[in-house]
GROMACS .gro file of C-alpha atoms in nm:
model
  235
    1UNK     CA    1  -2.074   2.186  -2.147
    2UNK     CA    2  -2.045   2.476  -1.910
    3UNK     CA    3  -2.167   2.317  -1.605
    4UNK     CA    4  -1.921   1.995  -1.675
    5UNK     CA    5  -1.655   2.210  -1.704
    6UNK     CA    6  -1.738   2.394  -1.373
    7UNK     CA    7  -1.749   2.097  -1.228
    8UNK     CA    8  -1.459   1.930  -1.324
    9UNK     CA    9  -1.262   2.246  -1.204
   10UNK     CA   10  -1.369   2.201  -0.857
   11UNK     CA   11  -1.165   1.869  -0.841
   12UNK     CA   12  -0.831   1.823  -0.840
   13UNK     CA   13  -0.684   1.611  -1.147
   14UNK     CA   14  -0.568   1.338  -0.886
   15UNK     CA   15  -0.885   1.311  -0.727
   16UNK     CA   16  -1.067   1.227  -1.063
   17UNK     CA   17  -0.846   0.973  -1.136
   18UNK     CA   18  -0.903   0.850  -0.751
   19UNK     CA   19  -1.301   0.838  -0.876
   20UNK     CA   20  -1.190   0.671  -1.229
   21UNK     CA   21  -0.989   0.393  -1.022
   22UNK     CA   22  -1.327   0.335  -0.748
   23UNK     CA   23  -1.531   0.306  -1.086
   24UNK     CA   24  -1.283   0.059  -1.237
   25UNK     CA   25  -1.210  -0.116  -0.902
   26UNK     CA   26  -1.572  -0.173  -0.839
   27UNK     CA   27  -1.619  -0.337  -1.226
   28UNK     CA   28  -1.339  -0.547  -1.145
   29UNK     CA   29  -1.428  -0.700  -0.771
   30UNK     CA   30  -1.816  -0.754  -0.950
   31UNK     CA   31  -1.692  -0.938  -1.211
   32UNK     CA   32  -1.411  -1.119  -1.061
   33UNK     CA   33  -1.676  -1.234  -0.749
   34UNK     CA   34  -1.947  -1.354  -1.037
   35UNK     CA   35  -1.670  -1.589  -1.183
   36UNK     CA   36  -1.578  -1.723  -0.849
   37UNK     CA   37  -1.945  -1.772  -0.800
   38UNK     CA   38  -2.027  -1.936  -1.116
   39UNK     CA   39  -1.682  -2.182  -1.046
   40UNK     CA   40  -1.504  -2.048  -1.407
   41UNK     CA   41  -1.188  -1.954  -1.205
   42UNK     CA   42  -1.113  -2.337  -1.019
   43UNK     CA   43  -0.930  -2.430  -1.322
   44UNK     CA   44  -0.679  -2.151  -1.325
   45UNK     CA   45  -0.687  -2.143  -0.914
   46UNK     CA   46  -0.592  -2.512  -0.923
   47UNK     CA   47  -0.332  -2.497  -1.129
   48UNK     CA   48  -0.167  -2.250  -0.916
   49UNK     CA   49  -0.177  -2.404  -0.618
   50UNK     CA   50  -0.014  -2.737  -0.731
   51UNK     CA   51   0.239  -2.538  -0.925
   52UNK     CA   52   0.357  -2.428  -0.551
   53UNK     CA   53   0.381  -2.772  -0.470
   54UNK     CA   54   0.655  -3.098  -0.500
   55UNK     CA   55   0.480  -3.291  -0.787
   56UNK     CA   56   0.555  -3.611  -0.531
   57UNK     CA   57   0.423  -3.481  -0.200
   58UNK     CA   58   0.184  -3.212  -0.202
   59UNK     CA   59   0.257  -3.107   0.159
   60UNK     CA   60   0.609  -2.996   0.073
   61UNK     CA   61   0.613  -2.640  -0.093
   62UNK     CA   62   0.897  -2.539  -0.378
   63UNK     CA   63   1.159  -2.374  -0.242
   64UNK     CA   64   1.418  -2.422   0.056
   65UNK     CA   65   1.279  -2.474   0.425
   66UNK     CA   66   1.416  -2.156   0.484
   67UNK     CA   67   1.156  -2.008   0.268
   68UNK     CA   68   0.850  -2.187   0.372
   69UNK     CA   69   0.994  -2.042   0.759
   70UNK     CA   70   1.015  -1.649   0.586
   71UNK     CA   71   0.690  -1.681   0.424
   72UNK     CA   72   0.482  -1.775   0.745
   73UNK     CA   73   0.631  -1.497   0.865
   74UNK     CA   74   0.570  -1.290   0.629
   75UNK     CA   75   0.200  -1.377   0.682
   76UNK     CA   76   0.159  -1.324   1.037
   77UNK     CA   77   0.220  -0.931   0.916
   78UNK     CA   78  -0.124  -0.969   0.800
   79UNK     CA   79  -0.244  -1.143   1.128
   80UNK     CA   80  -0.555  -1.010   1.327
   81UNK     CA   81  -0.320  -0.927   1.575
   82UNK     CA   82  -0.080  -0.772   1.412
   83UNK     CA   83  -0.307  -0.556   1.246
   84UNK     CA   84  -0.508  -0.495   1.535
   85UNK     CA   85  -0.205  -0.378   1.753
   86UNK     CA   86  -0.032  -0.175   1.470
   87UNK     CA   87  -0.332   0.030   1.425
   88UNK     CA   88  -0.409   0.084   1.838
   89UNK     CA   89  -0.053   0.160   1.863
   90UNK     CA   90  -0.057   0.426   1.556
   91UNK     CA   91  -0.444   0.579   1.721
   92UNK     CA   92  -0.290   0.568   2.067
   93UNK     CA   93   0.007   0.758   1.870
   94UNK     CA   94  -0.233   1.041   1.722
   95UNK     CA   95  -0.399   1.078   2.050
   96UNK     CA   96  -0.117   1.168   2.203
   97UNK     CA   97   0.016   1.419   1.915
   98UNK     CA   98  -0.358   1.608   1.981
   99UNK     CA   99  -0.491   1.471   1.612
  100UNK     CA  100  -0.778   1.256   1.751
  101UNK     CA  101  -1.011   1.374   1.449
  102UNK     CA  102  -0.723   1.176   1.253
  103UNK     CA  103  -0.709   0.882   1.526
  104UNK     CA  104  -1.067   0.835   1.498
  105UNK     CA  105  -1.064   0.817   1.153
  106UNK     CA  106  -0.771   0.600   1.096
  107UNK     CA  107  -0.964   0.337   1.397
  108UNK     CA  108  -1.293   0.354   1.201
  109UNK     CA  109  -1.112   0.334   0.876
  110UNK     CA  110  -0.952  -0.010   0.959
  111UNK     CA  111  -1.260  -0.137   1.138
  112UNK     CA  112  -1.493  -0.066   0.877
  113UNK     CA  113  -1.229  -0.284   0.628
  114UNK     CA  114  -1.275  -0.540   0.840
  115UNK     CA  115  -1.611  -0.550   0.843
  116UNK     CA  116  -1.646  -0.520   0.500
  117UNK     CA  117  -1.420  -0.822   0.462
  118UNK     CA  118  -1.594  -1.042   0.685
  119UNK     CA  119  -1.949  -0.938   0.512
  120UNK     CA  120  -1.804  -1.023   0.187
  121UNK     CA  121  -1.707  -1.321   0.279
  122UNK     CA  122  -2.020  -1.422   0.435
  123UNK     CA  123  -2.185  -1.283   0.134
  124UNK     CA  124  -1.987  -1.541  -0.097
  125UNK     CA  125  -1.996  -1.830   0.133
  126UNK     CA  126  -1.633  -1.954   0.015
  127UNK     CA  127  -1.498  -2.304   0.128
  128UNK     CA  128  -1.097  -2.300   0.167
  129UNK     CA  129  -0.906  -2.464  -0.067
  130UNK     CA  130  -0.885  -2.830  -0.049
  131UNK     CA  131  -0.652  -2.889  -0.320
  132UNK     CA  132  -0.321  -2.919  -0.148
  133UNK     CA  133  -0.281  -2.950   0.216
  134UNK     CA  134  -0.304  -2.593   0.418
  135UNK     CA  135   0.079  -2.495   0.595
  136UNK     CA  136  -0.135  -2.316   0.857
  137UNK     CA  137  -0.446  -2.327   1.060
  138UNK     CA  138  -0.756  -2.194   0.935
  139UNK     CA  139  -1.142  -2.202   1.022
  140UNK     CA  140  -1.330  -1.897   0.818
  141UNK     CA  141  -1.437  -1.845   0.482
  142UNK     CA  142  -1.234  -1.836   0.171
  143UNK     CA  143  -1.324  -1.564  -0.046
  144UNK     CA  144  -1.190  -1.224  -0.027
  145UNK     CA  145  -0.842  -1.332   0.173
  146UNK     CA  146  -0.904  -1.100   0.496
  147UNK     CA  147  -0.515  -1.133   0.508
  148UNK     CA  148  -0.524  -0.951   0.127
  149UNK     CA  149  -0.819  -0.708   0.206
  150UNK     CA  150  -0.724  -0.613   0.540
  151UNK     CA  151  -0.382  -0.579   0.497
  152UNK     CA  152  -0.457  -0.353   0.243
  153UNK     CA  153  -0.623  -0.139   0.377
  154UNK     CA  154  -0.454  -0.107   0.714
  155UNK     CA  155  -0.119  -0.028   0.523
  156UNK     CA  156  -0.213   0.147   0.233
  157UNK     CA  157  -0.438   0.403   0.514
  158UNK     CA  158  -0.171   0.427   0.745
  159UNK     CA  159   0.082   0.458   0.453
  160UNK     CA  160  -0.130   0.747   0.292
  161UNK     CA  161  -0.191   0.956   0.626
  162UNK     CA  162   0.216   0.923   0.720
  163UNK     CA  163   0.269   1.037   0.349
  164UNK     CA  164   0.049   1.344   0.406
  165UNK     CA  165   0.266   1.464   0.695
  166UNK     CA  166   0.595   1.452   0.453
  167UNK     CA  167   0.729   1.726   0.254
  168UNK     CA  168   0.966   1.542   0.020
  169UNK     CA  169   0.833   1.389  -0.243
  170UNK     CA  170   1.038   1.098  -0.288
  171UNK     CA  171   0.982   1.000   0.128
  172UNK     CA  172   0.602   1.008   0.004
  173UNK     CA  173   0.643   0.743  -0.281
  174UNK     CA  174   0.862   0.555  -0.035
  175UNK     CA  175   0.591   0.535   0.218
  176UNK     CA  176   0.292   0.433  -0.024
  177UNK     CA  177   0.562   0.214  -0.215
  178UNK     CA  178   0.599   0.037   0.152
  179UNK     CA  179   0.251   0.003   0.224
  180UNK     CA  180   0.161  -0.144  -0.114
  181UNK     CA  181   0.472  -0.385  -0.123
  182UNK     CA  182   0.356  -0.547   0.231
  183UNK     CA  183  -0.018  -0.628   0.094
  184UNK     CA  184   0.141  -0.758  -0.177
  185UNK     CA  185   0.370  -1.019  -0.022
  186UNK     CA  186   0.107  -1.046   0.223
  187UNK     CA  187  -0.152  -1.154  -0.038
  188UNK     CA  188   0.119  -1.408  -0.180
  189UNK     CA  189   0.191  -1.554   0.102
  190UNK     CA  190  -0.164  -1.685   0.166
  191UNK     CA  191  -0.144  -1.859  -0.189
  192UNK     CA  192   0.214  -1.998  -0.135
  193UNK     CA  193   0.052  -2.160   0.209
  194UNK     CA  194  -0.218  -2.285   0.054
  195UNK     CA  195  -0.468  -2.132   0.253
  196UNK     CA  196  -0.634  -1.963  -0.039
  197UNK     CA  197  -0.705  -1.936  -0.409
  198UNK     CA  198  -0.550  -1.668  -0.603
  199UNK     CA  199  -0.870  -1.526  -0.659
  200UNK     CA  200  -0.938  -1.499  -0.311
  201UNK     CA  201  -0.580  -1.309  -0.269
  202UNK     CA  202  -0.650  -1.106  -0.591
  203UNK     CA  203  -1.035  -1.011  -0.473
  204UNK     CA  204  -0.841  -0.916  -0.140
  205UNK     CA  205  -0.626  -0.657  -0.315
  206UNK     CA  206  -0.964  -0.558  -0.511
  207UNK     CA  207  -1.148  -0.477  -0.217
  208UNK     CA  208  -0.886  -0.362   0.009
  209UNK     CA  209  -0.709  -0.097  -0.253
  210UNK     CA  210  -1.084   0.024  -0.296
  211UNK     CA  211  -1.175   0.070   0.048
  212UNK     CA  212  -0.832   0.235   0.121
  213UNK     CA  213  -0.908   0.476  -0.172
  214UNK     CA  214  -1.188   0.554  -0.032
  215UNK     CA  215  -1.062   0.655   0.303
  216UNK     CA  216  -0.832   0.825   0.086
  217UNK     CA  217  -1.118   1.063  -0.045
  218UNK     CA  218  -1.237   1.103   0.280
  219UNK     CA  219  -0.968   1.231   0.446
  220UNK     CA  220  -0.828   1.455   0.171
  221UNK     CA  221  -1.125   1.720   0.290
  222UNK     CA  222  -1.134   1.592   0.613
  223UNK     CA  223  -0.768   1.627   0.728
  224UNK     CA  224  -0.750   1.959   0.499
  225UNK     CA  225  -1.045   2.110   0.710
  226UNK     CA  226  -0.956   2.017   1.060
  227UNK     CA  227  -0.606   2.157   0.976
  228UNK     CA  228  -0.769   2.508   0.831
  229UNK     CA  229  -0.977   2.498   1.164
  230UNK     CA  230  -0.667   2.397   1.389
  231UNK     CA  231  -0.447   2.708   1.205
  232UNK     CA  232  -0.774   2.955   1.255
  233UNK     CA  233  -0.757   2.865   1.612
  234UNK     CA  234  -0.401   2.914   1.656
  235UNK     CA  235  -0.417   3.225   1.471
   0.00000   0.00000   0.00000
């Protein structure tokens, strides 16, 4: 009892809770990647889908035109390129501040996610939906939505770094609120376009909330050294 107790006092309450939610997190993608597998989610997935759709003509989408217009580009948000310039643009940033510990890690951080995704989805072996005709072009694999997962984890990291440098705690919750709200409508608007199950979308979040948590971990004693080492110096 002793020893556990020692232990647990060398954590911080938030960071057991960050452990609790990788636990959880990791139960969750398992079993939600075993239904997928086994088919038990195409019922609900379906159903979705053509809910999103004019009963009459499955190409046509609920909603005005204007909306079908603000959801594509919602999605591009969570566009290779996007992503892939936002986060050169944000290292090139931290480079240039002298914080290339935190540059490199925020590059390897995002590049790991997508490699993660991509495995995953190679893993699974996905088809895209075929249910209701796709609003966009797409050629990979279905399952996790790299849009979701990627997103994710681009935002969420970036979001959590940029909410270590603030002071007030309500500009923090802003920050992280931001991040998660974009993987959100992100992950939605890959369902509303038909591009993906839910599932897929919901795996996405999964995975990507995971991996950013992780990152999370990481740089809690990472950033916190190289800033103890950067004030000895300067001391």
């Amino acid at each position: 009892m002793r020893r556990i107790r020692s232990w647990l006092n060398q954590y911080e309450p938030m960071t057991l809770i960050t452990f609790a939610c990788l636990a959880g997190g990791l139960f969750l993608l398992q079993r939600l990647t075993s239904e997928v597998l086994e088919g038990e989610t195409l019922g609900f997935d379906r159903t979705v889908l053509l809910s999103l759709r004019q009963p009459g003509d499955l190409s046509r989408p609920i909603g005005p035109a204007w909306l079908t217009h603000a959801v594509g580009d919602i999605t591009s948000l969570g566009g290779v390129t996007v992503l892939a310039l936002l986060t050169l643009l944000a290292t090139a940033y931290l480079l240039l501040d002298r914080k290339a510990g935190i540059a490199v890690f925020l590059f390897l951080s995002v590049l790991s996610g997508w490699l993660a995704s991509t495995g995953l989805k190679i893993l699974v072996a996905r088809a895209r939906p075929d249910v209701v005709p796709h609003l966009v072009d797409v050629g990979d694999l279905s399952f996790p939505s790299g849009h979701a997962m990627v997103s994710a984890v681009t935002y969420l990291t970036l979001g959590a770094l940029l909410a270590r440098t603030q002071r007030r705690r309500a500009t923090r919750i802003f920050v992280m609120a931001a991040g998660i709200l974009l993987a959100v409508i992100i992950g939605l608007s890959r369902i509303y376009l038909g591009v993906h199950y839910p599932t897929d979308v919901l795996a996405g979040w999964v995975a990507g909330a995971l991996w950013a948590l992780g990152c999370w971990l990481v740089s809690k004693r990472f950033i916190a050294r190289a800033a103890g080492e950067d004030g000895g110096t300067q001391g």
